[in-house]
Short mmCIF file of C-alpha atoms in Angstrom, two decimals:
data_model
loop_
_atom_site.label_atom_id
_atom_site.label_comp_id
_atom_site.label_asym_id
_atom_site.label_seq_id
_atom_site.Cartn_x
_atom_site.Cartn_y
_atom_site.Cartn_z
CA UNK E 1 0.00 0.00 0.00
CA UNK E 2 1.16 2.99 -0.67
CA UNK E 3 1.55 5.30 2.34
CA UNK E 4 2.15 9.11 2.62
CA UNK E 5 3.31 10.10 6.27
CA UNK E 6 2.53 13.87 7.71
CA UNK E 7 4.67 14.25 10.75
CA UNK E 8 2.20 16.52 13.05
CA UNK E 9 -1.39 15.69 13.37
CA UNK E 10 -2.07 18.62 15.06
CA UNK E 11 -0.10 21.76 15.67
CA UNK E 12 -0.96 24.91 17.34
CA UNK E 13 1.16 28.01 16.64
CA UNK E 14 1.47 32.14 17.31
CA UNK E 15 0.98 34.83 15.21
CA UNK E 16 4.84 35.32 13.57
CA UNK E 17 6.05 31.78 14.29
CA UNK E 18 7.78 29.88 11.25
CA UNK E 19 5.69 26.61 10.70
CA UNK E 20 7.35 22.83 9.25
CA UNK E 21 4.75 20.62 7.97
CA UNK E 22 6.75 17.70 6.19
CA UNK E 23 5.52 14.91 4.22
CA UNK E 24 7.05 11.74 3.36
CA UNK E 25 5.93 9.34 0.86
CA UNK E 26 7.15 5.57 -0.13
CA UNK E 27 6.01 4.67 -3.34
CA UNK E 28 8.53 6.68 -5.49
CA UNK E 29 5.94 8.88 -6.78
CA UNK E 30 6.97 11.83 -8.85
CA UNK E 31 4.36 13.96 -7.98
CA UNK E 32 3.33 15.66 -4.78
CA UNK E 33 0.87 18.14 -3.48
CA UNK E 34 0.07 19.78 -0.56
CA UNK E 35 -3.48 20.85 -0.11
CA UNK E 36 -5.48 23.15 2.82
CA UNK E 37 -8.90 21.77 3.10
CA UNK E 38 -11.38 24.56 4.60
CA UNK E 39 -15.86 24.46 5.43
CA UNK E 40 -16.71 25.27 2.32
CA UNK E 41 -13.99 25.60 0.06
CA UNK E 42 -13.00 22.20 -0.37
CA UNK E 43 -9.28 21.71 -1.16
CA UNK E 44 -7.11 23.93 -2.58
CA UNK E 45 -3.98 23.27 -4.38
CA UNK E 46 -1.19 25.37 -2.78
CA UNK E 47 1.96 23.96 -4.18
CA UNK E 48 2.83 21.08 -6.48
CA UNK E 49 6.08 19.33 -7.35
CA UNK E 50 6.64 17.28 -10.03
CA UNK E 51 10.28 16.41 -9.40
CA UNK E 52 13.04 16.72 -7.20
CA UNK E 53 14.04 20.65 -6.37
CA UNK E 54 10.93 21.18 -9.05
CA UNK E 55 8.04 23.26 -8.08
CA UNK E 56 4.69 25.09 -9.53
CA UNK E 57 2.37 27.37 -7.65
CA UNK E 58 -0.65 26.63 -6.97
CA UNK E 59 -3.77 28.26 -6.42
CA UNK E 60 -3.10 30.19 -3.24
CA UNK E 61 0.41 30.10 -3.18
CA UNK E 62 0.75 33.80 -0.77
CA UNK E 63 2.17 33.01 2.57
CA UNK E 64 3.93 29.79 2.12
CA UNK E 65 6.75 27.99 0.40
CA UNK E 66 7.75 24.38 -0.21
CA UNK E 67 11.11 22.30 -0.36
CA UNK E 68 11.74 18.81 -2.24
CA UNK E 69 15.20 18.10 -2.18
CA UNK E 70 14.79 14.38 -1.90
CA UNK E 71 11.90 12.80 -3.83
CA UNK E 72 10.33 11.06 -0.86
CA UNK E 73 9.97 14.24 0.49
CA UNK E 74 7.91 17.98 0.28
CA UNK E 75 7.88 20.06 3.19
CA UNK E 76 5.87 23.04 3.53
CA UNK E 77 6.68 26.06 5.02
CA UNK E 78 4.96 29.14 6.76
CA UNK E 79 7.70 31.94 7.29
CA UNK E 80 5.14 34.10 9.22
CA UNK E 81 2.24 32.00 10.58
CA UNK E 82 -0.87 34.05 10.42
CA UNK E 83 -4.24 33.33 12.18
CA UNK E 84 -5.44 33.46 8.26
CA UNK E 85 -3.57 29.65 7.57
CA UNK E 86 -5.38 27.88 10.72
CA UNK E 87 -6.61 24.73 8.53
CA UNK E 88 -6.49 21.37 7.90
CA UNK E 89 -3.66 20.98 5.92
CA UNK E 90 -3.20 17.37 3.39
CA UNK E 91 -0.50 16.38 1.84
CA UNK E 92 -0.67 14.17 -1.68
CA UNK E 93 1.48 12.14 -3.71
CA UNK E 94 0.84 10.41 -7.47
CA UNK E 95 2.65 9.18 -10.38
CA UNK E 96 2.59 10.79 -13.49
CA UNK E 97 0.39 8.92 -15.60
CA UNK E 98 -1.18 10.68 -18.41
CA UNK E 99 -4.89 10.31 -18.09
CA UNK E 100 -4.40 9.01 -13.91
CA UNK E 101 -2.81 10.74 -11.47
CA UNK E 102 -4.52 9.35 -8.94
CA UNK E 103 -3.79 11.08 -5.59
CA UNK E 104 -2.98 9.59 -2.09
CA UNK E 105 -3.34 11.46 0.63
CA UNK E 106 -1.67 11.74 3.77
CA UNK E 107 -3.42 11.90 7.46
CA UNK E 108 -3.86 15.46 7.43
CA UNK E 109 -2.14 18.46 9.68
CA UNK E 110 -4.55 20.50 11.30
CA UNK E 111 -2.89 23.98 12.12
CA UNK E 112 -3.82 26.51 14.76
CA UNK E 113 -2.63 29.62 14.58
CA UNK E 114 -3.51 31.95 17.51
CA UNK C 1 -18.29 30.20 -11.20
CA UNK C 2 -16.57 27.45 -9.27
CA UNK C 3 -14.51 25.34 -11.59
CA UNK C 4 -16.21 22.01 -9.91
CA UNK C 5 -19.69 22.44 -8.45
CA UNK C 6 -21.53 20.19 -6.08
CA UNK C 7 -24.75 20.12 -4.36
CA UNK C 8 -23.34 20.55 -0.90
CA UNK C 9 -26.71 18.32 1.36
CA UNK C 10 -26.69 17.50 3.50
CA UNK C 11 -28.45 14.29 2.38
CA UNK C 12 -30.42 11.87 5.22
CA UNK C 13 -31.71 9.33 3.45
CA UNK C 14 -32.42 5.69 5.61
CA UNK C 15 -30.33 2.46 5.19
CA UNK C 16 -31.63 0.67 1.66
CA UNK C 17 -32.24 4.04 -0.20
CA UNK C 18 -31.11 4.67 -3.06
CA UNK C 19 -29.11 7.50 -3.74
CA UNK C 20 -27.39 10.21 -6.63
CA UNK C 21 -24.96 13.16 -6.27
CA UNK C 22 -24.02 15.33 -9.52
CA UNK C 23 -21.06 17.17 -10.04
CA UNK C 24 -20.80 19.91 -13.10
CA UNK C 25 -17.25 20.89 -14.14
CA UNK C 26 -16.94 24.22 -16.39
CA UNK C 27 -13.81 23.20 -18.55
CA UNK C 28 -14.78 21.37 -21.22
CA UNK C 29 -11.51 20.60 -22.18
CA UNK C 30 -11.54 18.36 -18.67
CA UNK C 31 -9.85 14.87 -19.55
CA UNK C 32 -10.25 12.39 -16.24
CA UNK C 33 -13.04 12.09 -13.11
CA UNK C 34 -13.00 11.01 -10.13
CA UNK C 35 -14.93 10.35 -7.20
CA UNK C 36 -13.27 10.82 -3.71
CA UNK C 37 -14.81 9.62 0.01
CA UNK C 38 -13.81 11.63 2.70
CA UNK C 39 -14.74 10.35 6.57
CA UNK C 40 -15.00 13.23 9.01
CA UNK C 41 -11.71 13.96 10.35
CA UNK C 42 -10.10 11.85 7.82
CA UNK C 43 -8.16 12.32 4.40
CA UNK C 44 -10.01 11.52 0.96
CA UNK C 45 -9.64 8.01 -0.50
CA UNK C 46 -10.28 7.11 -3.86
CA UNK C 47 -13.65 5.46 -4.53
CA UNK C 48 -14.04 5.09 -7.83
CA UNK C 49 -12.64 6.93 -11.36
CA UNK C 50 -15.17 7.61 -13.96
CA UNK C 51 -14.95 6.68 -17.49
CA UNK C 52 -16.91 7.55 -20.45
CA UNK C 53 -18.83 4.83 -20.64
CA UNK C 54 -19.86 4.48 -17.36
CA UNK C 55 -18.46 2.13 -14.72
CA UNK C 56 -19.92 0.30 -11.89
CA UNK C 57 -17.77 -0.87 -8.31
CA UNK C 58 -20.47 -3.05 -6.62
CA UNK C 59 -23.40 -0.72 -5.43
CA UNK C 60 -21.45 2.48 -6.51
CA UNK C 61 -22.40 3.26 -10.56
CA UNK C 62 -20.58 6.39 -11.63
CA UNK C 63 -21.83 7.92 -15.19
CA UNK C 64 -20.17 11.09 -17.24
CA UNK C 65 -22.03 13.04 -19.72
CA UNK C 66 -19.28 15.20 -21.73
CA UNK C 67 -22.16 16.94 -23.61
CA UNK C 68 -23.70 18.96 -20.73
CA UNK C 69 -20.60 18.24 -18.91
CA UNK C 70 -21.56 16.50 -15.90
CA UNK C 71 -20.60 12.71 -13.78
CA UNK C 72 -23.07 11.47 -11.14
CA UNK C 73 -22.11 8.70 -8.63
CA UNK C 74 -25.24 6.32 -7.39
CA UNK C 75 -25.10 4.35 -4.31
CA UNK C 76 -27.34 1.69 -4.54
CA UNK C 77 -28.82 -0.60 -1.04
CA UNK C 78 -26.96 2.42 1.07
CA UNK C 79 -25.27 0.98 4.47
CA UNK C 80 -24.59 3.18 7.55
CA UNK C 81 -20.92 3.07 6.58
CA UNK C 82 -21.30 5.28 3.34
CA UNK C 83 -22.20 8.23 5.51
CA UNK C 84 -19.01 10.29 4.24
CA UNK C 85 -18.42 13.52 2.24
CA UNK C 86 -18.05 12.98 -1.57
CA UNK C 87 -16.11 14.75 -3.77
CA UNK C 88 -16.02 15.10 -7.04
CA UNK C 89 -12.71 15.61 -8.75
CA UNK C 90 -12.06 16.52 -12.22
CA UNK C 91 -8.76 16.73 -14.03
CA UNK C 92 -7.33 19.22 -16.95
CA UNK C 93 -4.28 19.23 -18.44
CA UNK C 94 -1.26 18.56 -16.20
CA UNK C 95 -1.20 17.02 -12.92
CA UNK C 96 -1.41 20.26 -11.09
CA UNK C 97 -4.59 20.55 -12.87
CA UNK C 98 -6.66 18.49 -10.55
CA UNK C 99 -9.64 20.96 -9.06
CA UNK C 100 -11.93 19.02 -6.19
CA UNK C 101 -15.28 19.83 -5.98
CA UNK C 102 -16.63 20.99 -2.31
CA UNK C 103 -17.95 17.88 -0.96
CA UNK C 104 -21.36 16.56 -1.01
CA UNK C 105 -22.29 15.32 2.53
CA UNK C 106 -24.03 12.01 3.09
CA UNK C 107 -25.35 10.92 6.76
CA UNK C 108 -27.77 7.24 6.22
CA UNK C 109 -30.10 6.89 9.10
CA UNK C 110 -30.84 3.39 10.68
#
């Protein structure tokens, strides 16, 4: 089975406080995503990778930044948390398969920023 | 206009109903579908892709109509355990291009 890891379930953070949410997946899939998942707004892409060091924005990209320098790996970051970002926060991973990309998804982070 | 739109419910329907969610997508040029269970608190799991012809996965039947742009997912004989948020999911272009729909919640009553 293929299994994508987020390291923090939950997290709760201040106002100004740089925020690590990493991912880890095992199935040497190229691609991976991380999503925030909000009442409402479903889930929305905010950066994708398609490779190692490789990155695209997605679409609410403003406030955060991403890292893949191994493939297994895409960590998210928040320089400046912001009460704004509190949300549930999903990381995915897929091959590229034209036609597929079929996503698996990670536990979820749920972020608190006070 | 949201790029994915779905009839948010709730729907409470009891245990043996049958049951249909639509999704519309607005890009036409849309290439792959996809329907997505999500348990509260949980992450989405695949439940089923949907092809053009229409595919069925035991009592879940998943159609797409490319002319008025549309996929439905049916559950047929509902169980207590398919109360869950659906989502559609549609797919355009490259892999970034995969836009979710909102969720259409499901709660079955005994």
């Amino acid at each position: 089975d293929v299994k994508v890891t987020q390291s923090s379930r939950y997290l709760v953070k201040r106002t100004g406080e740089k925020v690590f949410l990493e991912c880890v997946q095992d199935m040497d899939h190229e691609n991976m995503f991380w999503y925030r998942q909000d009442p409402g707004l479903g889930l929305r892409l905010i950066y994708f990778s398609y490779d190692v060091k490789m990155k695209e924005k997605g679409d609410i990209p403003e406030g955060y930044s991403v890292s893949r320098e191994k493939k297994e790996r895409f960590s998210l970051i928040l320089e400046s948390a912001s009460t704004n970002q509190t949300s549930m926060y999903l990381c995915a991973s897929s091959f590229e398969v034209p036609g597929a990309n079929v996503l698996t998804f990670g536990a979820g982070s749920r972020l608190t920023v006070l | 206009r949201k790029e994915v739109e779905q009839d948010p419910g709730p729907f409470n329907v009891p245990e043996g109903a049958t049951v249909a969610f639509n999704c519309t997508y607005s890009n036409s040029a849309s290439q792959s579908f996809f329907w997505y269970r999500q348990d509260c608190r949980k992450e989405p799991k695949l439940l089923m892709s949907v092809y053009s012809s229409g595919n069925e996965d035991g009592r879940f039947t998943a159609q797409l109509n490319r002319a008025s742009q549309y996929i439905s997912l049916l559950i047929r004989d509902s169980k207590l355990s398919d109360s869950a948020t659906y989502l559609c999911v549609v797919k355009s272009g490259s892999a970034s291009k995969i836009i979710f729909g909102s969720g259409t919640r499901l709660s079955i009553r005994p």
